[in-house]
Coordinates of C-alpha atoms and ligand atoms in Angstrom, one line a residue:
X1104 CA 118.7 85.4 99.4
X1105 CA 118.3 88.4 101.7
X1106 CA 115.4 89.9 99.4
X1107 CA 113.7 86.5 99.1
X1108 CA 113.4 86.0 102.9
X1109 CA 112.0 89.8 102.8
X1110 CA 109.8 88.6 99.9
X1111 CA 108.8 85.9 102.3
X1112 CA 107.9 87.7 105.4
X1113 CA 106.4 90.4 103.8
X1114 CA 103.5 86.9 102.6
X1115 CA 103.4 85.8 105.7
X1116 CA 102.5 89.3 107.6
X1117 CA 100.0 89.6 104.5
X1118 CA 98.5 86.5 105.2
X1119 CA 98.7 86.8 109.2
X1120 CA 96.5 90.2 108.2
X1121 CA 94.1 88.6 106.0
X1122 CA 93.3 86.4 108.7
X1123 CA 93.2 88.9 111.3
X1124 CA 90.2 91.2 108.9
X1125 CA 88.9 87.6 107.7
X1126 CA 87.8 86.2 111.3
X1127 CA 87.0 90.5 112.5
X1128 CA 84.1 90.9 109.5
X1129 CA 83.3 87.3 109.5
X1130 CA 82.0 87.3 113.6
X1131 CA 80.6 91.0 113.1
X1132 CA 78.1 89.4 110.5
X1133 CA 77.6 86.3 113.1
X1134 CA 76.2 88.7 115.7
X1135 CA 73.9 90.8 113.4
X1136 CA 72.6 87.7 112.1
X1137 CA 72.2 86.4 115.8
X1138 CA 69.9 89.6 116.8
X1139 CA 68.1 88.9 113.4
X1140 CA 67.1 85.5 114.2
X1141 CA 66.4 86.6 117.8
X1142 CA 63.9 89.1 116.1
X1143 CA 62.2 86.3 114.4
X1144 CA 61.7 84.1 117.6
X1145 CA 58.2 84.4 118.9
X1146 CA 57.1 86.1 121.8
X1147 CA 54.7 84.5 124.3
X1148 CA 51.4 85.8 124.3
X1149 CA 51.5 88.2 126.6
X1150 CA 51.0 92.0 124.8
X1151 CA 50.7 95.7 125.9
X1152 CA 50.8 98.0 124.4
X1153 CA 54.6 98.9 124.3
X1154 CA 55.7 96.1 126.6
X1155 CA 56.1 92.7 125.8
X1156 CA 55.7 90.8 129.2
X1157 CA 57.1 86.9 128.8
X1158 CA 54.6 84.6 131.1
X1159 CA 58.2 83.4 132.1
X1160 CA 61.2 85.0 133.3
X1161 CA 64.2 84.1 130.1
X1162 CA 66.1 81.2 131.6
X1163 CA 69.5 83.2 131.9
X1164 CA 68.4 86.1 132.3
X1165 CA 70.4 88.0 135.1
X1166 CA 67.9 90.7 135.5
X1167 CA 65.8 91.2 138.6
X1168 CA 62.7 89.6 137.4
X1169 CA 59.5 92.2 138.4
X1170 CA 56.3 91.3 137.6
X1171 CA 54.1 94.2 136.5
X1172 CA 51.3 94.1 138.8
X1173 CA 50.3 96.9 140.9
X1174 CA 49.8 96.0 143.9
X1175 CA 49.2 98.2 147.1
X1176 CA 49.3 96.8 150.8
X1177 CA 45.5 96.0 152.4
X1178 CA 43.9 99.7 153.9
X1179 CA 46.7 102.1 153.0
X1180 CA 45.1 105.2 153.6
X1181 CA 45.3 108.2 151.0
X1182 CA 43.0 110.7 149.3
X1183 CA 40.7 110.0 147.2
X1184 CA 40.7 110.1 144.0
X1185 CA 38.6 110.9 140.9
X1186 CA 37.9 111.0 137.0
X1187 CA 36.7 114.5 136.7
X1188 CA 37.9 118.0 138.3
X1189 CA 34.8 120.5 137.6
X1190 CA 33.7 120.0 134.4
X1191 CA 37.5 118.5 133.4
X1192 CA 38.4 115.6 132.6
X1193 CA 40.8 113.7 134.5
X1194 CA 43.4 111.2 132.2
X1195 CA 45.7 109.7 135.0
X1196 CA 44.9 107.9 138.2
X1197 CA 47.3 108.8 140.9
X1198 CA 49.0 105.6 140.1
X1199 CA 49.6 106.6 137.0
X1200 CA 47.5 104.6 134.9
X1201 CA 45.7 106.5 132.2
X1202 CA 42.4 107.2 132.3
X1203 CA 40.7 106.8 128.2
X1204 CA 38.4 109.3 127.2
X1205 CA 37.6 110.8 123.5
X1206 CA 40.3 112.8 123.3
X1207 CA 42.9 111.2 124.7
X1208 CA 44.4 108.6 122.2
X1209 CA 44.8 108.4 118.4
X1210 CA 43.2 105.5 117.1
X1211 CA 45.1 105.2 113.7
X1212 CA 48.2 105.3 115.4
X1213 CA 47.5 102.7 118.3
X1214 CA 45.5 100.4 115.8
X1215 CA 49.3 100.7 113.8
X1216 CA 51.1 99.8 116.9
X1217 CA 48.6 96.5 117.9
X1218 CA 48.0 95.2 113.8
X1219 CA 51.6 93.9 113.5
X1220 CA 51.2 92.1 116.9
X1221 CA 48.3 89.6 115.1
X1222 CA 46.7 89.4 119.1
X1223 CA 43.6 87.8 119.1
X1224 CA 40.9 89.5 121.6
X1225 CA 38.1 87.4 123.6
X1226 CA 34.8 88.8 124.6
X1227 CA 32.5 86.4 127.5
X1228 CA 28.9 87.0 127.3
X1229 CA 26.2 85.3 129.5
X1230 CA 22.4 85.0 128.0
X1231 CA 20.8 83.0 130.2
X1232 CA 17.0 82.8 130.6
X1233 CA 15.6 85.8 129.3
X1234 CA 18.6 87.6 128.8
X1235 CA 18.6 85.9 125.2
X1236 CA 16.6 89.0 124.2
X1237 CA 19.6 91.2 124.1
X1238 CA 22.2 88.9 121.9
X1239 CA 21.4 89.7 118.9
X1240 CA 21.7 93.4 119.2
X1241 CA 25.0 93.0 121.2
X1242 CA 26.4 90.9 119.0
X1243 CA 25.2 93.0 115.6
X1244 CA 26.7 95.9 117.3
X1245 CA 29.6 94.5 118.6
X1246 CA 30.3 94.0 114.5
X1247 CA 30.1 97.3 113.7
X1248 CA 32.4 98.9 116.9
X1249 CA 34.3 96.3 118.5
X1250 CA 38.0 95.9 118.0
X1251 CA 36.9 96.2 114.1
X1252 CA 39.7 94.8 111.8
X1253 CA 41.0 92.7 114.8
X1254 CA 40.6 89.0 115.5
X1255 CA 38.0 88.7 117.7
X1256 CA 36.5 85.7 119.7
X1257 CA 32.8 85.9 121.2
X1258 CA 31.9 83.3 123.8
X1259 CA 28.2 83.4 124.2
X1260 CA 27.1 81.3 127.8
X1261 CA 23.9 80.0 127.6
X1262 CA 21.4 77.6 128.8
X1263 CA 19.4 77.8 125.4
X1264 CA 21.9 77.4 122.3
X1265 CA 19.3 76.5 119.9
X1266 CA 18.3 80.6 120.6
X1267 CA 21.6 82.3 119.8
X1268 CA 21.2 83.9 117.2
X1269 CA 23.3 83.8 113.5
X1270 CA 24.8 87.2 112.7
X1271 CA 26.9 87.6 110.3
X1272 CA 30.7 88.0 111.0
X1273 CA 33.5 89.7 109.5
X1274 CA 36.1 87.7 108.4
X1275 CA 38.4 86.8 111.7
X1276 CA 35.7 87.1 114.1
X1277 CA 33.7 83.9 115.2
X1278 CA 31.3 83.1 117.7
X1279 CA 31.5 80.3 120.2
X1280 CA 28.3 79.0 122.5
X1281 CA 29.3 77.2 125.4
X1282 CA 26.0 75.5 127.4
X1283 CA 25.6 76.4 130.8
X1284 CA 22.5 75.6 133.5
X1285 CA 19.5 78.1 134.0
X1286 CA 18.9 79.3 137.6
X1287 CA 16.1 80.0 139.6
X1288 CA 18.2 83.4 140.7
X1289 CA 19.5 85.8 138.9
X1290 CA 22.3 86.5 141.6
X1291 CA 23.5 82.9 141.3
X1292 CA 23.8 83.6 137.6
X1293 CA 25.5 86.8 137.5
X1294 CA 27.8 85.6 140.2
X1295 CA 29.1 82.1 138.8
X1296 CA 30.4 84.1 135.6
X1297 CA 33.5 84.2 137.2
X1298 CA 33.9 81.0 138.0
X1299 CA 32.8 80.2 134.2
X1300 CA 35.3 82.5 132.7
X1301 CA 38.0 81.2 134.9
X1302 CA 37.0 77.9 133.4
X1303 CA 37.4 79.0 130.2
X1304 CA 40.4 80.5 130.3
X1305 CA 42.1 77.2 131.6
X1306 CA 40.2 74.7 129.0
X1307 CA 40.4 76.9 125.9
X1308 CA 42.0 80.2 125.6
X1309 CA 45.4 79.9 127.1
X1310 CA 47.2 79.4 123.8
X1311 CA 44.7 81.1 121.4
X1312 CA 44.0 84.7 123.1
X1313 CA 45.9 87.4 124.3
X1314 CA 43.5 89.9 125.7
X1315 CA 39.8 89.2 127.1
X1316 CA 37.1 91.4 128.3
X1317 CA 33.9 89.9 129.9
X1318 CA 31.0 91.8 129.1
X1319 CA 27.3 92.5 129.9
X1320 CA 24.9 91.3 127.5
X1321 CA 21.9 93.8 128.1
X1322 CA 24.0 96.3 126.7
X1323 CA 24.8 97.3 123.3
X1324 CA 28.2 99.5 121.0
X1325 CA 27.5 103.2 119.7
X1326 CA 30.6 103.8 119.0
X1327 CA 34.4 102.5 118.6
X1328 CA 35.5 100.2 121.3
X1329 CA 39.7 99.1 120.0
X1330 CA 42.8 99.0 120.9
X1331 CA 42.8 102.1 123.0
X1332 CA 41.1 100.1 125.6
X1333 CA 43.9 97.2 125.7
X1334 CA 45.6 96.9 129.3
X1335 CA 47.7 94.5 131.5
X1336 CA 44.2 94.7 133.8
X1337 CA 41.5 97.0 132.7
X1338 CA 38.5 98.3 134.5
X1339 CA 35.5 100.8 133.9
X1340 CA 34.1 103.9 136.2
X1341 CA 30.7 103.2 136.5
X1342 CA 28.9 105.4 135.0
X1343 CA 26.5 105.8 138.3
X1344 CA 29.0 107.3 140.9
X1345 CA 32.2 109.1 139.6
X1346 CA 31.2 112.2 140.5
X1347 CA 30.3 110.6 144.5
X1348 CA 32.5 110.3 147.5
X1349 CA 33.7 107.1 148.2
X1350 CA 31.7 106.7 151.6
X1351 CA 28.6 107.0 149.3
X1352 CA 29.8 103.7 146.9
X1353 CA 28.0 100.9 146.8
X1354 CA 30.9 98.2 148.2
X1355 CA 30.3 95.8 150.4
X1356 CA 29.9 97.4 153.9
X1357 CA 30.2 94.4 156.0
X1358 CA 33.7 93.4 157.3
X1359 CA 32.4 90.2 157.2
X1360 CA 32.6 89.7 153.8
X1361 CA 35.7 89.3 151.4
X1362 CA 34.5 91.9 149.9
X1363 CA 34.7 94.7 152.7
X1364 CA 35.6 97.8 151.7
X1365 CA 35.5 100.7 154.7
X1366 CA 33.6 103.9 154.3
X1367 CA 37.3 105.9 153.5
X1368 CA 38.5 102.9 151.3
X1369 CA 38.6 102.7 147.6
X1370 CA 39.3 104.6 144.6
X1371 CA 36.5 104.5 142.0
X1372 CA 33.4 101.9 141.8
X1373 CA 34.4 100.0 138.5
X1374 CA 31.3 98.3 136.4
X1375 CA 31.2 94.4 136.8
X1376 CA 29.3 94.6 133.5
X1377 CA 33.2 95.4 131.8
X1378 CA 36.0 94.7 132.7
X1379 CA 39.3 92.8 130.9
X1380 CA 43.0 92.7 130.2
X1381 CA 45.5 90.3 129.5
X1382 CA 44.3 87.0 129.7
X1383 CA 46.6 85.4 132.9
X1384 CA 45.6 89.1 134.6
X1385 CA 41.7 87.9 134.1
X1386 CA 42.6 84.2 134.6
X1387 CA 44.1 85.9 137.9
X1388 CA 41.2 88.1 139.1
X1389 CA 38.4 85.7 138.1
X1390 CA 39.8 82.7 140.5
X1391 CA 40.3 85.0 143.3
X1392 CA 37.0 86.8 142.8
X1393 CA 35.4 83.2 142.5
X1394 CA 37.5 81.8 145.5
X1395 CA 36.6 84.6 147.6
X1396 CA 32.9 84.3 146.3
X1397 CA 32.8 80.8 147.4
X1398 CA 34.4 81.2 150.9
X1399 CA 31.6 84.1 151.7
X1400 CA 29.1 81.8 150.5
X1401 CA 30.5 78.9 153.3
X1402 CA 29.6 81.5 155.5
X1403 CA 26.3 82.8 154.1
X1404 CA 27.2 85.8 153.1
X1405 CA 26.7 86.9 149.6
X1406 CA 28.1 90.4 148.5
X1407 CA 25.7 93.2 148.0
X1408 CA 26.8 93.3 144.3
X1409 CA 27.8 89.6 144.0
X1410 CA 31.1 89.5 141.4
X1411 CA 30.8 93.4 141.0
X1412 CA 31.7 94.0 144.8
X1413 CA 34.3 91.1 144.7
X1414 CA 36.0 92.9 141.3
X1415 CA 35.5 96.3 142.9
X1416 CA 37.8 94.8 146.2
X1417 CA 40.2 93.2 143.8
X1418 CA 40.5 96.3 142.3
X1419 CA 41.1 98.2 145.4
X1420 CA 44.5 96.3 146.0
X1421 CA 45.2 95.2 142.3
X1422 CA 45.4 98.8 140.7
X1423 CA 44.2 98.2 137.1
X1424 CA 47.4 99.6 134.5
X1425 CA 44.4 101.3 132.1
X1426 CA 41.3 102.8 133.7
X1427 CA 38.1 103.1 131.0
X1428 CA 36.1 106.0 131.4
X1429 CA 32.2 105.7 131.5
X1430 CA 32.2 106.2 127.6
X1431 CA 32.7 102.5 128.0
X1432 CA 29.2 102.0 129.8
X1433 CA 26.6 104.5 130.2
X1434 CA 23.8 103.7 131.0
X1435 CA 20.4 104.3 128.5
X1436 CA 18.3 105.8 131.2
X1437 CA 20.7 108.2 132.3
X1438 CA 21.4 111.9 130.5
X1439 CA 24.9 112.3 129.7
X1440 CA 26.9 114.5 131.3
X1441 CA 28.5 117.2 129.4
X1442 CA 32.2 115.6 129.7
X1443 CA 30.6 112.7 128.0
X1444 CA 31.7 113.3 124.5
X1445 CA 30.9 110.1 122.8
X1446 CA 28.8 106.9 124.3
X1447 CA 30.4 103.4 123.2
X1448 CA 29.0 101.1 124.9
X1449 CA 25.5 100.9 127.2
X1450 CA 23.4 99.3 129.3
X1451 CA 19.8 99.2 127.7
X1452 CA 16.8 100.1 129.4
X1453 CA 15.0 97.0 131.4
X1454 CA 12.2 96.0 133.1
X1455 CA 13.8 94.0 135.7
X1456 CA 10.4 92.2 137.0
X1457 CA 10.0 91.0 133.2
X1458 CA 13.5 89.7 132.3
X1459 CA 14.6 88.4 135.9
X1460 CA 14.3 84.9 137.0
X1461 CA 13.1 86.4 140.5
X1462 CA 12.9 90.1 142.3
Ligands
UDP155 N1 22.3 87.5 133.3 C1 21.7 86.6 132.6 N2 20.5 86.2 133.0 C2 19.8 86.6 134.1 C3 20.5 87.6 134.9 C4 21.7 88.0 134.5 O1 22.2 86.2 131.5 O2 18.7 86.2 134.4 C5 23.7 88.0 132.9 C6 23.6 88.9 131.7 O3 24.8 88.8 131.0 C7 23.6 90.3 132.4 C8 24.5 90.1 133.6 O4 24.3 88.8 134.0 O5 24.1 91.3 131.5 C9 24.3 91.1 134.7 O6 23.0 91.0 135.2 P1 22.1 92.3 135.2 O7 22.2 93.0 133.9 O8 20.7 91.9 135.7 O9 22.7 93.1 136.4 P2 22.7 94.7 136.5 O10 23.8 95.2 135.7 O11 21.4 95.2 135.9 O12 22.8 94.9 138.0

C-alpha cells in the first residue's frame, strides 16, 4: 500500500513536470513565431536608407513619437558653411547630412541594401513648348544611368503629347504623359511645377511610389544617378556658386517676399532643376513652395528665381537629410573643376531667345 501511494505520487509529480516543460517550450515557439509573422507584415512606404519611417505613429506604441525632419528656428545665425575646403571635398553638412560625391559611397553595396526594399522611384519632367526638344535625349539617357535595375516611373508634363517621344524602356520602367496648358511665359511655366507635382502626388502616387525627384528636362545623364542619392529630402549644390559667399547668392533679396533670404542667411544655393526625397517630404515642400508662391503673387511679387528661390528658402529652415554634390548637375558650358571627378547629370547648352516663350 505504502509503495503504491509512492508509485502514485511519483506519476503525478511526473505529469505536474510534463506540464510545466509542455506549456515553457510550447509559448517559447508562440513568440518566435509572433516576431516571424511581424517580419512578414508590410511596412508603409516610407524608406531610407537604414530607417524605416511609418507615415503613422504604431497605435500602442509608448515611445515618444519624433518625426525626422530637420528643422531649424527662422534666422538662427551661424557660420557658413560649404562643399569644398581648398581643393577638398567636403562630405558632411554641419548638420550632419552627408554630402555624395564619387568617392564617397559604394554602389554595389547600397544597391544591396535598397533591391530587397522593391521601392518604386518617380521622376517629374515638364516639356512644354519648345522644351519638347530635349525629351528624347533625357529620357534615352535617363535609360542608360538612372536608378538602372530599379522601378522607375517618368511623368512627362506637357502641352503637346502627341510629341513625346517613344523610347524604349527597360523592363519596370514606364513613362506616363500628363497634359498640361502652354504659357505665354516661361516664368509662369517653370513656377506652377510645384503646384503640378503637388497635384500629382495627391491624385496618383501616394500608394504607388516611395521616392520622387523632379527634374529639369534641358538636361541630360553621363553617368550613374541610384540609390546613393535616395534621402528623407534631398537637394543639389548648384553647380554655379559653391565655391561663393553666401551674400553673393542669388536668393531672393527682398523681405517682401516669402522667399527672403538676408545677405548672412543660408547655407548653400540648391538647383531647382533637382531636387527629391521621399514622397510626403516632396508632397510637403511642393505645397508650401506653391502656397508661398501664390501668396507673393497676391501681392505682386514674383521671386527672382520663381520655385528655385522658394525651394532655396524651404531649404534654409528644412535642412535636407542627403545633400547632392554638383556631379548631380553641372552645367555644359561650364569647365569642371578639378574636384569634379565624374559629371552625371547636366544642363545642356541653350539659346534662351530660341527655346523661350519670351525674354
Ligand atoms: N520649361 C518648359 N518650357 C519652357 C520653360 C521652362 O518646359 O518654356 C521647364 C523645363 O522643364 C525646364 C524648366 O522648366 O527644364 C526650367 O526652365 P529653364 O531651363 O528655362 O530654367 P533655367 O534652369 O535655364 O533657369
Amino acid at each position: 500500500m505504502h509503495l503504491l501511494n509512492v508509485k502514485f505520487v511519483t506519476v503525478i509529480l511526473l505529469l505536474i513536470l510534463l506540464g510545466v516543460l509542455y506549456s515553457y517550450i510550447f509559448r517559447a515557439y508562440r513568440i518566435v513565431v509572433s516576431f516571424e509573422q511581424k517580419d512578414k507584415i508590410p511596412v508603409d512606404r516610407a524608406h531610407d536608407s537604414s530607417l524605416v519611417v511609418p507615415d503613422q505613429p504604431a497605435p500602442h506604441a509608448d515611445f515618444r513619437a519624433h518625426d525626422s525632419s530637420l528643422v531649424v528656428p527662422d534666422h538662427l545665425q551661424y557660420e557658413q558653411p560649404s562643399i569644398v575646403k581648398g581643393n577638398d571635398v567636403v562630405t558632411v553638412t554641419p548638420w550632419l547630412a552627408p554630402v555624395v560625391w564619387e568617392g564617397t559611397f559604394n554602389p554595389v553595396l547600397l544597391d544591396s541594401i535598397y533591391r530587397p526594399k522593391n521601392i518604386t522611384i518617380a521622376a517629374t519632367v515638364f516639356a512644354v513648348g519648345k522644351y519638347i526638344m530635349f525629351l528624347r535625349n533625357f529620357l534615352e539617357t535617363a535609360e542608360q544611368h538612372f536608378f538602372v535595375g530599379f522601378r522607375v516611373h517618368v511623368y512627362v508634363f506637357t502641352d503637346q503629347p502627341k510629341e513625346v517621344p517613344m523610347v524604349k524602356m527597360a523592363a519596370g520602367r514606364q513613362l506616363m504623359v500628363r497634359s498640361v496648358p502652354s504659357s505665354k511665359r516661361w516664368q509662369e511655366i517653370s513656377a506652377r511645377r510645384m503646384e503640378m507635382i503637388q497635384t500629382l502626388i495627391e491624385e496618383k502616387l501616394f500608394k504607388s511610389t516611395d521616392y520622387i525627384f523632379c527634374l529639369d528636362v534641358d538636361s541630360k545623364f553621363h553617368g550613374r544617378w541610384g540609390t546613393e542619392s535616395l534621402g528623407r529630402l534631398v537637394a543639389v549644390v548648384h553647380p554655379g556658386y559653391y565655391r561663393d559667399k553666401r551674400s553673393r547668392f542669388p536668393y531672393e533679396r527682398r523681405p517682401a517676399s516669402r522667399a527672403y533670404i538676408a545677405p548672412e542667411e543660408g547655407d548653400f544655393y540648391y538647383c531647382g532643376g533637382a531636387f527629391g526625397g521621399l514622397l510626403q517630404e516632396v508632397h510637403l515642400l511642393t505645397k508650401t513652395c506653391r502656397a508661398n508662391f501664390e501668396a507673393d503673387a497676391q501681392e505682386d511679387i514674383e521671386a527672382a528665381w520663381q520655385e528655385e528661390s522658394h525651394l532655396n528658402r524651404y531649404m534654409w529652415t528644412n535642412k535636407p537629410s542627403k545633400v547632392l554634390s554638383p556631379e548631380y548637375l553641372w552645367q555644359d558650358f561650364k569647365a569642371k573643376n578639378p574636384e569634379i571627378q565624374i559629371i552625371r547629370f547636366s544642363g545642356v547648352v541653350k539659346n534662351y531667345a530660341e527655346i523661350r516663350p519670351n525674354v
